[in-house]
Amino acid sequence: MAATDPWVDLLAGDRSLLDRTSTAERVADLLRQRIIEGALPPGTRLSEESAGRALSVSRNTLREAFRLLVHERLLVHEFHRGVFVRVLDADDIVDLYRTRRVLETSAIRYGPLADTERIAAIDAEVAIAEEAAPQERWVDVGTANIRFHQAVTGLLGSPRVDDIMRRVVAELRLAFHVMARPREFHEPYIELNRGIADLLTKGEFTEAERRMESYLDIAEAQLLDAYRQIAR
């Protein structure tokens, strides 16, 4: 028997999270989460047959989930070829970081109104990355970094903003795959995240916002440089 793609086995493990009445939205949630975790890299072809069998959902439900994720710019449908995880370009990076600046700096400005649990959630994600790095689990470090930024926008306490950020970070994970050396890319941001988390814990929100603005400038420039090298 031919070996299955790793992503199919992961989806099969997610089957218990669904039931016979699961909607396309729930299936889309599972696929989006796998993208955020880095399990579905750009260019991966998502076979309807394999995904449907792994999740035990109907083809119609799966197709609707695919359509939802195409709308979110996470998947693309290619005529006569199928559905693929989207490959981003430099214009996507610029727009993603434009969006992130609006969301994350605004969230920090609202930080004084946030409860202590939301501040603690930011610190907790940094701690996860700090634990994973010595073990060289760089995919996990990248995931913790993404969740750190989700926790930052979580300071607003807005379900609508949380939903927007969930889509933004899923696209961001697709961008991360362009970095050929994950340790060199992710490791410096652990210290930067720790610095921002500590400032928020101490209530120094103005300096935290300034640090975040600088942070996003650096990250955007780094990713754009990688995309431009690929385009040469």
PDB file of N, CA and C in Angstrom, residues 17-79:
ATOM      1  N   LEU A  17     -12.610  15.269  16.291  1.00  0.00           N
ATOM      2  CA  LEU A  17     -13.099  16.606  16.614  1.00  0.00           C
ATOM      3  C   LEU A  17     -14.361  16.973  15.839  1.00  0.00           C
ATOM      4  N   LEU A  18     -14.717  16.110  14.898  1.00  0.00           N
ATOM      5  CA  LEU A  18     -15.902  16.345  14.076  1.00  0.00           C
ATOM      6  C   LEU A  18     -16.988  15.335  14.419  1.00  0.00           C
ATOM      7  N   ASP A  19     -18.193  15.587  13.946  1.00  0.00           N
ATOM      8  CA  ASP A  19     -19.274  14.617  14.046  1.00  0.00           C
ATOM      9  C   ASP A  19     -20.088  14.672  12.753  1.00  0.00           C
ATOM     10  N   ARG A  20     -21.115  13.869  12.674  1.00  0.00           N
ATOM     11  CA  ARG A  20     -21.875  13.763  11.425  1.00  0.00           C
ATOM     12  C   ARG A  20     -22.567  15.063  11.039  1.00  0.00           C
ATOM     13  N   THR A  21     -22.781  15.922  12.009  1.00  0.00           N
ATOM     14  CA  THR A  21     -23.469  17.177  11.721  1.00  0.00           C
ATOM     15  C   THR A  21     -22.498  18.348  11.554  1.00  0.00           C
ATOM     16  N   SER A  22     -21.194  18.050  11.524  1.00  0.00           N
ATOM     17  CA  SER A  22     -20.210  19.122  11.418  1.00  0.00           C
ATOM     18  C   SER A  22     -20.413  19.916  10.129  1.00  0.00           C
ATOM     19  N   THR A  23     -20.305  21.200  10.246  1.00  0.00           N
ATOM     20  CA  THR A  23     -20.497  22.076   9.101  1.00  0.00           C
ATOM     21  C   THR A  23     -19.191  22.295   8.357  1.00  0.00           C
ATOM     22  N   ALA A  24     -19.311  22.896   7.185  1.00  0.00           N
ATOM     23  CA  ALA A  24     -18.123  23.248   6.413  1.00  0.00           C
ATOM     24  C   ALA A  24     -17.247  24.221   7.187  1.00  0.00           C
ATOM     25  N   GLU A  25     -17.881  25.090   7.996  1.00  0.00           N
ATOM     26  CA  GLU A  25     -17.101  26.039   8.791  1.00  0.00           C
ATOM     27  C   GLU A  25     -16.182  25.316   9.774  1.00  0.00           C
ATOM     28  N   ARG A  26     -16.681  24.240  10.373  1.00  0.00           N
ATOM     29  CA  ARG A  26     -15.861  23.486  11.332  1.00  0.00           C
ATOM     30  C   ARG A  26     -14.698  22.796  10.615  1.00  0.00           C
ATOM     31  N   VAL A  27     -14.962  22.243   9.444  1.00  0.00           N
ATOM     32  CA  VAL A  27     -13.887  21.623   8.663  1.00  0.00           C
ATOM     33  C   VAL A  27     -12.856  22.677   8.263  1.00  0.00           C
ATOM     34  N   ALA A  28     -13.335  23.852   7.849  1.00  0.00           N
ATOM     35  CA  ALA A  28     -12.423  24.942   7.494  1.00  0.00           C
ATOM     36  C   ALA A  28     -11.574  25.349   8.691  1.00  0.00           C
ATOM     37  N   ASP A  29     -12.168  25.354   9.886  1.00  0.00           N
ATOM     38  CA  ASP A  29     -11.421  25.684  11.102  1.00  0.00           C
ATOM     39  C   ASP A  29     -10.248  24.724  11.301  1.00  0.00           C
ATOM     40  N   LEU A  30     -10.511  23.420  11.100  1.00  0.00           N
ATOM     41  CA  LEU A  30      -9.461  22.429  11.284  1.00  0.00           C
ATOM     42  C   LEU A  30      -8.333  22.608  10.266  1.00  0.00           C
ATOM     43  N   LEU A  31      -8.704  22.837   9.011  1.00  0.00           N
ATOM     44  CA  LEU A  31      -7.692  23.029   7.974  1.00  0.00           C
ATOM     45  C   LEU A  31      -6.893  24.306   8.227  1.00  0.00           C
ATOM     46  N   ARG A  32      -7.585  25.368   8.639  1.00  0.00           N
ATOM     47  CA  ARG A  32      -6.894  26.630   8.935  1.00  0.00           C
ATOM     48  C   ARG A  32      -5.896  26.436  10.066  1.00  0.00           C
ATOM     49  N   GLN A  33      -6.301  25.693  11.098  1.00  0.00           N
ATOM     50  CA  GLN A  33      -5.403  25.469  12.228  1.00  0.00           C
ATOM     51  C   GLN A  33      -4.170  24.688  11.799  1.00  0.00           C
ATOM     52  N   ARG A  34      -4.336  23.729  10.921  1.00  0.00           N
ATOM     53  CA  ARG A  34      -3.183  22.969  10.423  1.00  0.00           C
ATOM     54  C   ARG A  34      -2.249  23.863   9.612  1.00  0.00           C
ATOM     55  N   ILE A  35      -2.810  24.841   8.910  1.00  0.00           N
ATOM     56  CA  ILE A  35      -1.970  25.801   8.194  1.00  0.00           C
ATOM     57  C   ILE A  35      -1.196  26.651   9.189  1.00  0.00           C
ATOM     58  N   ILE A  36      -1.878  27.129  10.234  1.00  0.00           N
ATOM     59  CA  ILE A  36      -1.226  27.949  11.261  1.00  0.00           C
ATOM     60  C   ILE A  36      -0.088  27.179  11.925  1.00  0.00           C
ATOM     61  N   GLU A  37      -0.269  25.886  12.119  1.00  0.00           N
ATOM     62  CA  GLU A  37       0.747  25.060  12.764  1.00  0.00           C
ATOM     63  C   GLU A  37       1.886  24.669  11.821  1.00  0.00           C
ATOM     64  N   GLY A  38       1.760  25.024  10.542  1.00  0.00           N
ATOM     65  CA  GLY A  38       2.821  24.737   9.587  1.00  0.00           C
ATOM     66  C   GLY A  38       2.762  23.363   8.963  1.00  0.00           C
ATOM     67  N   ALA A  39       1.667  22.622   9.198  1.00  0.00           N
ATOM     68  CA  ALA A  39       1.563  21.253   8.682  1.00  0.00           C
ATOM     69  C   ALA A  39       1.169  21.208   7.209  1.00  0.00           C
ATOM     70  N   LEU A  40       0.635  22.298   6.694  1.00  0.00           N
ATOM     71  CA  LEU A  40       0.227  22.363   5.283  1.00  0.00           C
ATOM     72  C   LEU A  40       0.990  23.504   4.614  1.00  0.00           C
ATOM     73  N   PRO A  41       2.186  23.224   4.095  1.00  0.00           N
ATOM     74  CA  PRO A  41       2.997  24.294   3.498  1.00  0.00           C
ATOM     75  C   PRO A  41       2.442  24.760   2.156  1.00  0.00           C
ATOM     76  N   PRO A  42       2.870  25.938   1.703  1.00  0.00           N
ATOM     77  CA  PRO A  42       2.416  26.450   0.411  1.00  0.00           C
ATOM     78  C   PRO A  42       2.697  25.467  -0.716  1.00  0.00           C
ATOM     79  N   GLY A  43       1.738  25.361  -1.624  1.00  0.00           N
ATOM     80  CA  GLY A  43       1.887  24.469  -2.766  1.00  0.00           C
ATOM     81  C   GLY A  43       1.363  23.063  -2.546  1.00  0.00           C
ATOM     82  N   THR A  44       0.979  22.720  -1.307  1.00  0.00           N
ATOM     83  CA  THR A  44       0.444  21.387  -1.032  1.00  0.00           C
ATOM     84  C   THR A  44      -0.888  21.205  -1.759  1.00  0.00           C
ATOM     85  N   ARG A  45      -1.007  20.104  -2.497  1.00  0.00           N
ATOM     86  CA  ARG A  45      -2.276  19.793  -3.154  1.00  0.00           C
ATOM     87  C   ARG A  45      -3.166  19.040  -2.181  1.00  0.00           C
ATOM     88  N   LEU A  46      -4.392  19.558  -1.990  1.00  0.00           N
ATOM     89  CA  LEU A  46      -5.342  18.934  -1.074  1.00  0.00           C
ATOM     90  C   LEU A  46      -6.329  18.095  -1.879  1.00  0.00           C
ATOM     91  N   SER A  47      -6.084  16.814  -1.901  1.00  0.00           N
ATOM     92  CA  SER A  47      -6.968  15.900  -2.616  1.00  0.00           C
ATOM     93  C   SER A  47      -8.311  15.808  -1.910  1.00  0.00           C
ATOM     94  N   GLU A  48      -9.390  16.018  -2.659  1.00  0.00           N
ATOM     95  CA  GLU A  48     -10.730  15.875  -2.074  1.00  0.00           C
ATOM     96  C   GLU A  48     -10.935  14.477  -1.527  1.00  0.00           C
ATOM     97  N   GLU A  49     -10.503  13.499  -2.283  1.00  0.00           N
ATOM     98  CA  GLU A  49     -10.714  12.112  -1.871  1.00  0.00           C
ATOM     99  C   GLU A  49      -9.966  11.803  -0.576  1.00  0.00           C
ATOM    100  N   SER A  50      -8.684  12.192  -0.519  1.00  0.00           N
ATOM    101  CA  SER A  50      -7.877  11.885   0.661  1.00  0.00           C
ATOM    102  C   SER A  50      -8.367  12.645   1.887  1.00  0.00           C
ATOM    103  N   ALA A  51      -8.637  13.955   1.717  1.00  0.00           N
ATOM    104  CA  ALA A  51      -9.084  14.771   2.847  1.00  0.00           C
ATOM    105  C   ALA A  51     -10.458  14.329   3.333  1.00  0.00           C
ATOM    106  N   GLY A  52     -11.367  14.037   2.388  1.00  0.00           N
ATOM    107  CA  GLY A  52     -12.702  13.603   2.770  1.00  0.00           C
ATOM    108  C   GLY A  52     -12.687  12.287   3.516  1.00  0.00           C
ATOM    109  N   ARG A  53     -11.841  11.360   3.057  1.00  0.00           N
ATOM    110  CA  ARG A  53     -11.744  10.062   3.730  1.00  0.00           C
ATOM    111  C   ARG A  53     -11.108  10.227   5.109  1.00  0.00           C
ATOM    112  N   ALA A  54     -10.082  11.067   5.216  1.00  0.00           N
ATOM    113  CA  ALA A  54      -9.405  11.252   6.500  1.00  0.00           C
ATOM    114  C   ALA A  54     -10.340  11.844   7.544  1.00  0.00           C
ATOM    115  N   LEU A  55     -11.173  12.797   7.122  1.00  0.00           N
ATOM    116  CA  LEU A  55     -12.065  13.482   8.066  1.00  0.00           C
ATOM    117  C   LEU A  55     -13.448  12.851   8.154  1.00  0.00           C
ATOM    118  N   SER A  56     -13.738  11.900   7.260  1.00  0.00           N
ATOM    119  CA  SER A  56     -15.063  11.266   7.213  1.00  0.00           C
ATOM    120  C   SER A  56     -16.179  12.294   7.042  1.00  0.00           C
ATOM    121  N   VAL A  57     -15.978  13.199   6.070  1.00  0.00           N
ATOM    122  CA  VAL A  57     -17.013  14.188   5.745  1.00  0.00           C
ATOM    123  C   VAL A  57     -17.377  14.034   4.279  1.00  0.00           C
ATOM    124  N   SER A  58     -18.543  14.521   3.930  1.00  0.00           N
ATOM    125  CA  SER A  58     -18.997  14.409   2.553  1.00  0.00           C
ATOM    126  C   SER A  58     -18.191  15.307   1.635  1.00  0.00           C
ATOM    127  N   ARG A  59     -18.211  14.964   0.349  1.00  0.00           N
ATOM    128  CA  ARG A  59     -17.493  15.788  -0.628  1.00  0.00           C
ATOM    129  C   ARG A  59     -18.070  17.193  -0.696  1.00  0.00           C
ATOM    130  N   ASN A  60     -19.392  17.316  -0.557  1.00  0.00           N
ATOM    131  CA  ASN A  60     -20.005  18.644  -0.600  1.00  0.00           C
ATOM    132  C   ASN A  60     -19.548  19.513   0.571  1.00  0.00           C
ATOM    133  N   THR A  61     -19.479  18.901   1.767  1.00  0.00           N
ATOM    134  CA  THR A  61     -19.008  19.643   2.942  1.00  0.00           C
ATOM    135  C   THR A  61     -17.566  20.084   2.749  1.00  0.00           C
ATOM    136  N   LEU A  62     -16.745  19.184   2.235  1.00  0.00           N
ATOM    137  CA  LEU A  62     -15.331  19.503   2.034  1.00  0.00           C
ATOM    138  C   LEU A  62     -15.163  20.601   0.984  1.00  0.00           C
ATOM    139  N   ARG A  63     -15.926  20.514  -0.086  1.00  0.00           N
ATOM    140  CA  ARG A  63     -15.821  21.539  -1.129  1.00  0.00           C
ATOM    141  C   ARG A  63     -16.222  22.910  -0.604  1.00  0.00           C
ATOM    142  N   GLU A  64     -17.245  22.951   0.246  1.00  0.00           N
ATOM    143  CA  GLU A  64     -17.650  24.220   0.822  1.00  0.00           C
ATOM    144  C   GLU A  64     -16.556  24.758   1.763  1.00  0.00           C
ATOM    145  N   ALA A  65     -15.914  23.864   2.517  1.00  0.00           N
ATOM    146  CA  ALA A  65     -14.801  24.284   3.379  1.00  0.00           C
ATOM    147  C   ALA A  65     -13.664  24.846   2.542  1.00  0.00           C
ATOM    148  N   PHE A  66     -13.366  24.187   1.439  1.00  0.00           N
ATOM    149  CA  PHE A  66     -12.336  24.690   0.526  1.00  0.00           C
ATOM    150  C   PHE A  66     -12.700  26.080   0.015  1.00  0.00           C
ATOM    151  N   ARG A  67     -13.968  26.267  -0.359  1.00  0.00           N
ATOM    152  CA  ARG A  67     -14.391  27.576  -0.877  1.00  0.00           C
ATOM    153  C   ARG A  67     -14.216  28.668   0.170  1.00  0.00           C
ATOM    154  N   LEU A  68     -14.514  28.335   1.429  1.00  0.00           N
ATOM    155  CA  LEU A  68     -14.328  29.314   2.502  1.00  0.00           C
ATOM    156  C   LEU A  68     -12.859  29.722   2.623  1.00  0.00           C
ATOM    157  N   LEU A  69     -11.968  28.759   2.520  1.00  0.00           N
ATOM    158  CA  LEU A  69     -10.546  29.050   2.676  1.00  0.00           C
ATOM    159  C   LEU A  69      -9.949  29.706   1.436  1.00  0.00           C
ATOM    160  N   VAL A  70     -10.544  29.455   0.276  1.00  0.00           N
ATOM    161  CA  VAL A  70     -10.152  30.206  -0.923  1.00  0.00           C
ATOM    162  C   VAL A  70     -10.497  31.678  -0.722  1.00  0.00           C
ATOM    163  N   HIS A  71     -11.684  31.937  -0.160  1.00  0.00           N
ATOM    164  CA  HIS A  71     -12.115  33.309   0.113  1.00  0.00           C
ATOM    165  C   HIS A  71     -11.172  33.997   1.104  1.00  0.00           C
ATOM    166  N   GLU A  72     -10.605  33.222   2.024  1.00  0.00           N
ATOM    167  CA  GLU A  72      -9.667  33.770   3.011  1.00  0.00           C
ATOM    168  C   GLU A  72      -8.241  33.866   2.472  1.00  0.00           C
ATOM    169  N   ARG A  73      -8.049  33.514   1.205  1.00  0.00           N
ATOM    170  CA  ARG A  73      -6.750  33.585   0.534  1.00  0.00           C
ATOM    171  C   ARG A  73      -5.743  32.569   1.091  1.00  0.00           C
ATOM    172  N   LEU A  74      -6.248  31.490   1.664  1.00  0.00           N
ATOM    173  CA  LEU A  74      -5.366  30.438   2.165  1.00  0.00           C
ATOM    174  C   LEU A  74      -5.212  29.299   1.155  1.00  0.00           C
ATOM    175  N   LEU A  75      -6.218  29.077   0.340  1.00  0.00           N
ATOM    176  CA  LEU A  75      -6.181  28.055  -0.701  1.00  0.00           C
ATOM    177  C   LEU A  75      -6.447  28.703  -2.051  1.00  0.00           C
ATOM    178  N   VAL A  76      -6.064  27.997  -3.107  1.00  0.00           N
ATOM    179  CA  VAL A  76      -6.402  28.420  -4.472  1.00  0.00           C
ATOM    180  C   VAL A  76      -6.943  27.208  -5.212  1.00  0.00           C
ATOM    181  N   HIS A  77      -7.914  27.454  -6.080  1.00  0.00           N
ATOM    182  CA  HIS A  77      -8.446  26.392  -6.932  1.00  0.00           C
ATOM    183  C   HIS A  77      -7.915  26.594  -8.344  1.00  0.00           C
ATOM    184  N   GLU A  78      -7.235  25.590  -8.858  1.00  0.00           N
ATOM    185  CA  GLU A  78      -6.676  25.651 -10.211  1.00  0.00           C
ATOM    186  C   GLU A  78      -7.473  24.724 -11.116  1.00  0.00           C
ATOM    187  N   PHE A  79      -7.999  25.278 -12.177  1.00  0.00           N
ATOM    188  CA  PHE A  79      -8.875  24.538 -13.086  1.00  0.00           C
ATOM    189  C   PHE A  79      -8.168  23.297 -13.614  1.00  0.00           C
TER     190      PHE A  79
END
